[in-house]
Every structure is written in C-alpha cells, then in structure tokens.
Amino acid sequence: ANAAVSAPADTSADATSTESLARYVAAHGGKRVIRKVLIANNGMAATKAIISMRRWAYNEIGDENAIEFLVMATPEDLKANAEFIRYADDFVEVPGGSNKNNYANVSLIVDIAEREGIDAVWPGWGHASENPKLPTALKERGIQFIGPTAPVMSVLGDKIAANILAQTAKVPSIPWSGDGLEAILTEEGTIPEEIFNKAMVTTIDECVESANRIGYPVMLKASEGGGGKGIQVVQKPEQLHQLFHQVTTEAKAAFGNGDLYIEKFVTNLRHIEAQLLRDMHGNTRVIGIRDCSVQ
C-alpha cells in the first residue's frame, strides 16, 4: 500500500537507439547526434551506403537500427522494386525522368530533408554529390551534409579548378589549356574567376590554338563532366568543330554547365588512383588504391 508508483519509462526502440547514439557521440567528443539520414541517391550507391552504415551501427553500438534511413524513389525505382528501397526504413516518391528532376535536384533534396526532420544527408556519388549548392543550402537549414564542405567541393569537384589547384601546389600536370596557371584561393575557397576563365576554351579558335600547342591527339573535356559524359578524344583538327558542339551540348544537358577545357590525350597508360579520406579536424586515412584501368 505504501509502494510508490512511477510513470513507465520510455522503452521504445526509437528512444533506446537515440540514447545509444547520444552516449556514443558524447564518449567520442562529438557535438551532434545523427539519428535520421536521407540518402539522396539510388541504386548501388544507396544500397551500399545503408548496408555499410547499419553494419557500423551494429559493430559500434550493438544496434543495426540505431540510424534511420529515408530514401528518394522515382516511379521507375518503385516499378523495378529496387533493392535500396527495401533496405531503407521509408521512402519519399520523387519525379521520374532525368536526374535534374530528382537525385540532382538540390531544391528538392533540401525540401525533403527539412520537411521530414532529417539530421543529415548523404549524396553518394554522381547526381548532386559534387554540387556545392547542396551543402550550402543544407547548412543554412541546420542540416548536416555528409561529405566535403562547399569550398572544398567547388575546387576539387571541378576539373579546371582542381588542375589549377594542383599546379599551385607544384604537382606535375600533363599539358592542357590552363598550363602554368596558379591561384590564391578567394575567401570563399574558390579559384578566382579571371584565372579560371583563362583555362577554359569557349570558341573553336581557342580550341584550335590550344590543341596545336599541346599536340594531337587531345581530349576535349567538360569541367564538371563525369561518368563518361562530357569527354571526347580529338585525333585531328577537322574533328574539333563537331566535337566541340557535341561535348558542350552533352555537358549542359547532363550537368547544367558547358565549361570546357583541352588536355593532352595520353596513350599506353595505366590509371591508378590513391584514395584518401580527410575530415575537418585534420584526421587523414589512406584507404588504398584503385586500379581504374582494370576496373
């Protein structure tokens, strides 16, 4: 009769997961608990991300469901019963068609993240993953971007800017239309526009001049190209006119940016990448090499 009756403790799975994450973050000197993640990608990128983060949560916290995953799904993804949707906790249907309507649509991604109470956004690769407007817009809304800061992305995600930065750091470069250009970064962490523009080729005459200086064969490349888009090998001068317009059109359609440059096409090579991760605290990890030629 004298026993005190207290309110039942919150034993829900969500509360338990949040508490586990909070303890982990506090123990490691962190400042922010990330409980709900939006995967702004699809296919293998989204699948690998969810599996990897669930495995991390299980290994570190003992709870594979500590992080909740929301994915974006187009009608095409839903019709195909895409695997990444099944791995997620929930999905938001987004417009189909070109990635400009969905996974590359910064405004759409940010709106979904804000509306759904997302703590962090993981963009994967391709799509909006190298668009500095995404981390900038998320930061304004207090949402964490899992990836580089906007200034770093602006420089390293753009091939012209990255080449100028490499030359500034005295990294040997192959001949290209921006040979010798160096720059002091702006306060925003970008390459000054006047120096960036000197490396571009904007007319056929500029293409011919650069190609003649570099020597054929050359590559005509979109500064924001990737995934095999926005790149053509030019073997002789008479191909330049057609390929210049082809690459410009393709780059604008795929990336919304038609900035082009020319570099030497190197034959009989092997392409090997050294891959590194570095965070804002100065922690660096070398995560091995990737034999791109074999891949």
Coordinates of C-alpha atoms in Angstrom, one line a residue:
A1 CA 0.0 0.0 0.0
N2 CA 2.9 2.3 0.7
A3 CA 4.8 1.5 -2.6
A4 CA 5.4 4.4 -4.9
V5 CA 4.0 4.2 -8.4
S6 CA 6.1 5.9 -11.1
A7 CA 5.4 6.6 -14.7
P8 CA 6.6 3.9 -17.0
A9 CA 10.0 4.6 -18.6
D10 CA 10.1 5.1 -22.4
T11 CA 11.4 1.8 -23.6
S12 CA 10.6 2.3 -27.3
A13 CA 13.1 1.3 -29.9
D14 CA 13.5 4.8 -31.1
A15 CA 14.3 6.2 -27.6
T16 CA 16.8 3.4 -27.0
S17 CA 18.6 4.0 -30.3
T18 CA 18.7 7.7 -29.7
E19 CA 20.2 7.2 -26.3
S20 CA 22.8 4.8 -27.6
L21 CA 23.8 7.2 -30.3
A22 CA 23.9 10.1 -27.8
R23 CA 26.2 8.1 -25.5
Y24 CA 28.5 7.2 -28.3
V25 CA 28.8 10.8 -29.6
A26 CA 29.5 12.1 -26.1
A27 CA 32.1 9.4 -25.4
H28 CA 34.0 10.4 -28.6
G29 CA 33.8 14.1 -28.0
G30 CA 31.2 14.7 -30.7
K31 CA 28.7 17.6 -30.8
R32 CA 25.8 16.3 -32.8
V33 CA 23.7 13.1 -32.8
I34 CA 22.7 12.0 -36.3
R35 CA 19.6 9.8 -36.0
K36 CA 17.8 10.2 -39.3
V37 CA 19.7 10.2 -42.6
L38 CA 18.3 11.0 -46.1
I39 CA 20.1 9.0 -48.9
A40 CA 19.9 11.4 -51.8
N41 CA 20.8 8.7 -54.4
N42 CA 19.6 5.4 -55.7
G43 CA 20.8 2.0 -57.0
M44 CA 24.1 0.6 -55.8
A45 CA 25.2 3.8 -54.1
A46 CA 22.2 3.9 -51.8
T47 CA 22.3 0.1 -51.2
K48 CA 26.0 0.1 -50.2
A49 CA 25.5 3.2 -48.0
I50 CA 22.7 1.8 -46.0
I51 CA 24.3 -1.7 -45.5
S52 CA 27.6 -0.1 -44.5
M53 CA 26.1 2.3 -42.0
R54 CA 23.9 -0.4 -40.5
R55 CA 27.0 -2.6 -40.1
W56 CA 28.9 0.3 -38.5
A57 CA 26.0 0.9 -36.1
Y58 CA 25.9 -2.8 -35.1
N59 CA 29.7 -3.0 -34.6
E60 CA 30.0 0.2 -32.6
I61 CA 26.7 0.4 -30.8
G62 CA 25.2 -3.0 -31.0
D63 CA 22.1 -1.8 -32.7
E64 CA 21.9 -2.0 -36.5
N65 CA 18.8 0.1 -36.4
A66 CA 20.3 3.0 -34.5
I67 CA 20.2 5.1 -37.6
E68 CA 17.0 5.5 -39.6
F69 CA 17.2 5.8 -43.4
L70 CA 14.9 7.6 -45.7
V71 CA 15.4 7.3 -49.5
M72 CA 14.2 9.1 -52.5
A73 CA 12.5 6.8 -55.1
T74 CA 11.3 7.6 -58.6
P75 CA 8.4 5.8 -60.2
E76 CA 11.0 3.9 -62.2
D77 CA 12.7 2.7 -59.0
L78 CA 9.4 1.7 -57.5
K79 CA 8.3 -0.2 -60.6
A80 CA 11.5 -2.1 -60.5
N81 CA 11.1 -2.9 -56.8
A82 CA 14.7 -1.5 -56.4
E83 CA 16.7 -3.1 -53.7
F84 CA 17.8 0.1 -52.0
I85 CA 14.1 0.9 -51.2
R86 CA 13.7 -2.4 -49.3
Y87 CA 16.8 -1.7 -47.3
A88 CA 15.5 1.7 -46.2
D89 CA 13.1 2.4 -43.3
D90 CA 10.9 4.6 -45.5
F91 CA 10.9 6.3 -48.9
V92 CA 9.6 9.5 -50.5
E93 CA 8.4 9.3 -54.1
V94 CA 10.0 11.9 -56.3
P95 CA 9.5 12.8 -60.0
G96 CA 11.0 10.4 -62.6
G97 CA 13.0 11.1 -65.7
S98 CA 16.2 13.0 -65.9
N99 CA 18.2 13.3 -62.6
K100 CA 17.6 17.0 -62.8
N101 CA 14.1 16.1 -61.6
N102 CA 15.2 14.0 -58.7
Y103 CA 18.6 13.0 -57.4
A104 CA 20.4 16.0 -58.9
N105 CA 17.7 18.5 -57.8
V106 CA 19.2 20.4 -54.9
S107 CA 16.0 22.3 -54.0
L108 CA 14.0 19.0 -54.0
I109 CA 16.6 17.3 -51.7
V110 CA 16.7 20.2 -49.3
D111 CA 12.9 20.5 -49.1
I112 CA 12.5 16.8 -48.4
A113 CA 15.2 16.9 -45.7
E114 CA 13.6 19.9 -44.0
R115 CA 10.1 18.5 -44.2
E116 CA 11.0 15.1 -42.9
G117 CA 13.1 16.2 -40.0
I118 CA 16.3 14.8 -41.4
D119 CA 19.5 15.2 -39.4
A120 CA 22.0 14.6 -42.2
V121 CA 22.0 14.0 -46.0
W122 CA 24.3 11.5 -47.8
P123 CA 24.5 12.3 -51.5
G124 CA 26.5 9.2 -52.7
W125 CA 28.3 9.8 -56.0
G126 CA 27.2 11.4 -59.2
H127 CA 23.9 13.3 -59.2
A128 CA 24.2 16.2 -56.7
S129 CA 27.2 14.9 -54.8
E130 CA 29.6 17.4 -56.3
N131 CA 27.3 20.4 -56.4
P132 CA 28.4 22.9 -53.7
K133 CA 24.9 24.4 -53.6
L134 CA 23.7 21.3 -51.7
P135 CA 26.0 21.6 -48.6
T136 CA 25.4 25.3 -48.6
A137 CA 21.6 25.1 -48.7
L138 CA 21.6 22.3 -46.0
K139 CA 23.9 24.3 -43.7
E140 CA 21.5 27.3 -43.9
R141 CA 18.8 25.0 -42.6
G142 CA 20.9 23.4 -39.9
I143 CA 21.1 20.0 -41.6
Q144 CA 24.4 18.2 -41.7
F145 CA 25.9 17.3 -45.1
I146 CA 27.8 14.0 -45.1
G147 CA 30.7 15.0 -47.4
P148 CA 33.1 17.9 -48.1
T149 CA 32.3 21.5 -47.4
A150 CA 31.1 23.7 -50.2
P151 CA 34.5 25.5 -50.8
V152 CA 36.4 22.2 -50.9
M153 CA 33.8 20.7 -53.3
S154 CA 34.0 23.9 -55.5
V155 CA 37.7 23.4 -56.1
L156 CA 38.1 19.7 -56.2
G157 CA 34.7 18.8 -57.8
D158 CA 35.5 21.0 -60.9
K159 CA 38.3 19.7 -63.1
I160 CA 39.5 23.1 -64.3
A161 CA 39.7 24.3 -60.7
A162 CA 41.3 21.1 -59.5
N163 CA 44.0 21.3 -62.2
I164 CA 44.8 25.0 -61.3
L165 CA 45.0 24.0 -57.6
A166 CA 47.3 21.1 -58.4
Q167 CA 49.6 23.4 -60.3
T168 CA 49.6 25.9 -57.5
A169 CA 50.7 23.1 -55.2
K170 CA 53.5 22.3 -57.7
V171 CA 52.0 19.0 -58.7
P172 CA 53.3 18.0 -62.2
S173 CA 50.5 18.1 -64.7
I174 CA 50.1 16.9 -68.3
P175 CA 49.8 19.7 -71.0
W176 CA 46.4 21.4 -71.1
S177 CA 44.7 24.6 -71.9
G178 CA 45.5 26.0 -68.5
D179 CA 49.2 25.3 -68.4
G180 CA 51.1 27.3 -65.8
L181 CA 48.1 28.9 -64.2
E182 CA 48.3 29.3 -60.4
A183 CA 45.9 31.0 -58.0
I184 CA 45.4 32.2 -54.4
L185 CA 42.0 31.0 -53.3
T186 CA 39.3 33.5 -52.6
E187 CA 37.8 34.0 -49.1
E188 CA 35.1 31.5 -50.2
G189 CA 37.8 28.9 -51.0
T190 CA 37.3 29.1 -54.8
I191 CA 39.6 29.8 -57.7
P192 CA 39.3 33.5 -58.8
E193 CA 37.0 33.7 -61.8
E194 CA 39.5 35.6 -64.0
I195 CA 42.1 32.8 -63.6
F196 CA 39.5 30.1 -64.0
N197 CA 38.3 31.6 -67.3
K198 CA 41.9 31.7 -68.7
A199 CA 42.0 27.9 -68.6
M200 CA 38.7 27.4 -70.5
V201 CA 38.2 27.0 -74.2
T202 CA 35.0 28.9 -75.2
T203 CA 35.3 29.1 -79.0
I204 CA 36.6 26.9 -81.9
D205 CA 39.5 29.2 -82.4
E206 CA 40.6 28.8 -78.8
C207 CA 40.3 25.0 -79.2
V208 CA 42.5 25.0 -82.3
E209 CA 45.1 27.3 -80.6
S210 CA 45.3 25.0 -77.5
A211 CA 45.3 21.8 -79.5
N212 CA 48.0 23.0 -81.8
R213 CA 50.2 24.0 -78.9
I214 CA 49.6 20.8 -76.9
G215 CA 49.8 18.5 -79.9
Y216 CA 47.2 15.9 -81.2
P217 CA 45.6 13.7 -80.0
V218 CA 43.9 15.8 -77.3
M219 CA 40.8 15.4 -75.1
L220 CA 38.0 17.8 -75.1
K221 CA 36.5 17.7 -71.6
A222 CA 33.7 19.2 -69.6
S223 CA 34.9 20.8 -66.4
E224 CA 32.1 19.2 -64.5
G225 CA 32.0 16.0 -66.5
G226 CA 32.0 12.5 -65.1
G227 CA 30.7 9.0 -65.7
G228 CA 31.9 9.0 -69.3
K229 CA 29.8 12.1 -70.2
G230 CA 31.3 15.3 -71.5
I231 CA 34.5 13.9 -72.9
Q232 CA 35.7 13.2 -76.4
V233 CA 39.1 12.3 -77.9
V234 CA 40.1 14.5 -80.8
Q235 CA 42.5 12.9 -83.2
K236 CA 42.8 15.7 -85.9
P237 CA 41.9 19.4 -86.3
E238 CA 38.9 18.7 -88.6
Q239 CA 37.1 16.9 -85.8
L240 CA 37.2 19.9 -83.4
H241 CA 34.2 21.8 -84.7
Q242 CA 31.8 18.9 -84.5
L243 CA 33.1 17.5 -81.2
F244 CA 33.2 21.0 -79.5
H245 CA 29.5 21.5 -80.1
Q246 CA 28.7 17.8 -79.1
V247 CA 30.6 18.0 -75.8
T248 CA 29.2 21.4 -75.0
T249 CA 25.6 20.2 -75.6
E250 CA 26.1 17.0 -73.7
A251 CA 27.7 18.8 -70.7
K252 CA 24.9 21.4 -70.5
A253 CA 22.2 18.7 -70.6
A254 CA 23.9 16.4 -68.1
F255 CA 25.5 18.9 -65.7
G256 CA 23.9 22.2 -66.4
N257 CA 27.4 23.6 -67.2
G258 CA 29.1 23.8 -70.6
D259 CA 32.6 24.9 -69.4
L260 CA 35.2 23.0 -71.4
Y261 CA 39.0 22.6 -71.5
I262 CA 41.5 20.7 -73.5
E263 CA 44.3 18.4 -72.3
K264 CA 46.7 16.0 -73.9
F265 CA 45.4 12.5 -74.6
V266 CA 48.0 10.2 -73.2
T267 CA 48.1 6.8 -74.8
N268 CA 49.6 3.5 -73.5
L269 CA 49.0 4.5 -69.9
R270 CA 47.7 2.8 -66.7
H271 CA 45.4 4.8 -64.4
I272 CA 45.8 4.1 -60.7
E273 CA 44.2 6.3 -58.0
A274 CA 45.3 6.7 -54.5
Q275 CA 42.3 7.2 -52.3
L276 CA 42.3 9.3 -49.1
L277 CA 39.7 10.5 -46.5
R278 CA 40.3 13.6 -44.5
D279 CA 37.9 15.4 -42.1
M280 CA 37.6 19.0 -40.8
H281 CA 39.6 18.0 -37.7
G282 CA 42.7 17.0 -39.7
N283 CA 42.2 13.3 -39.4
T284 CA 43.5 11.5 -42.5
R285 CA 43.2 7.9 -43.7
V286 CA 44.7 6.3 -46.7
I287 CA 42.2 3.8 -47.8
G288 CA 44.2 2.1 -50.6
I289 CA 44.4 2.3 -54.3
R290 CA 42.0 1.7 -57.2
D291 CA 43.3 0.2 -60.4
C292 CA 40.9 2.2 -62.7
S293 CA 42.3 0.7 -65.9
V294 CA 41.5 -2.8 -64.9
Q295 CA 38.1 -1.7 -63.4

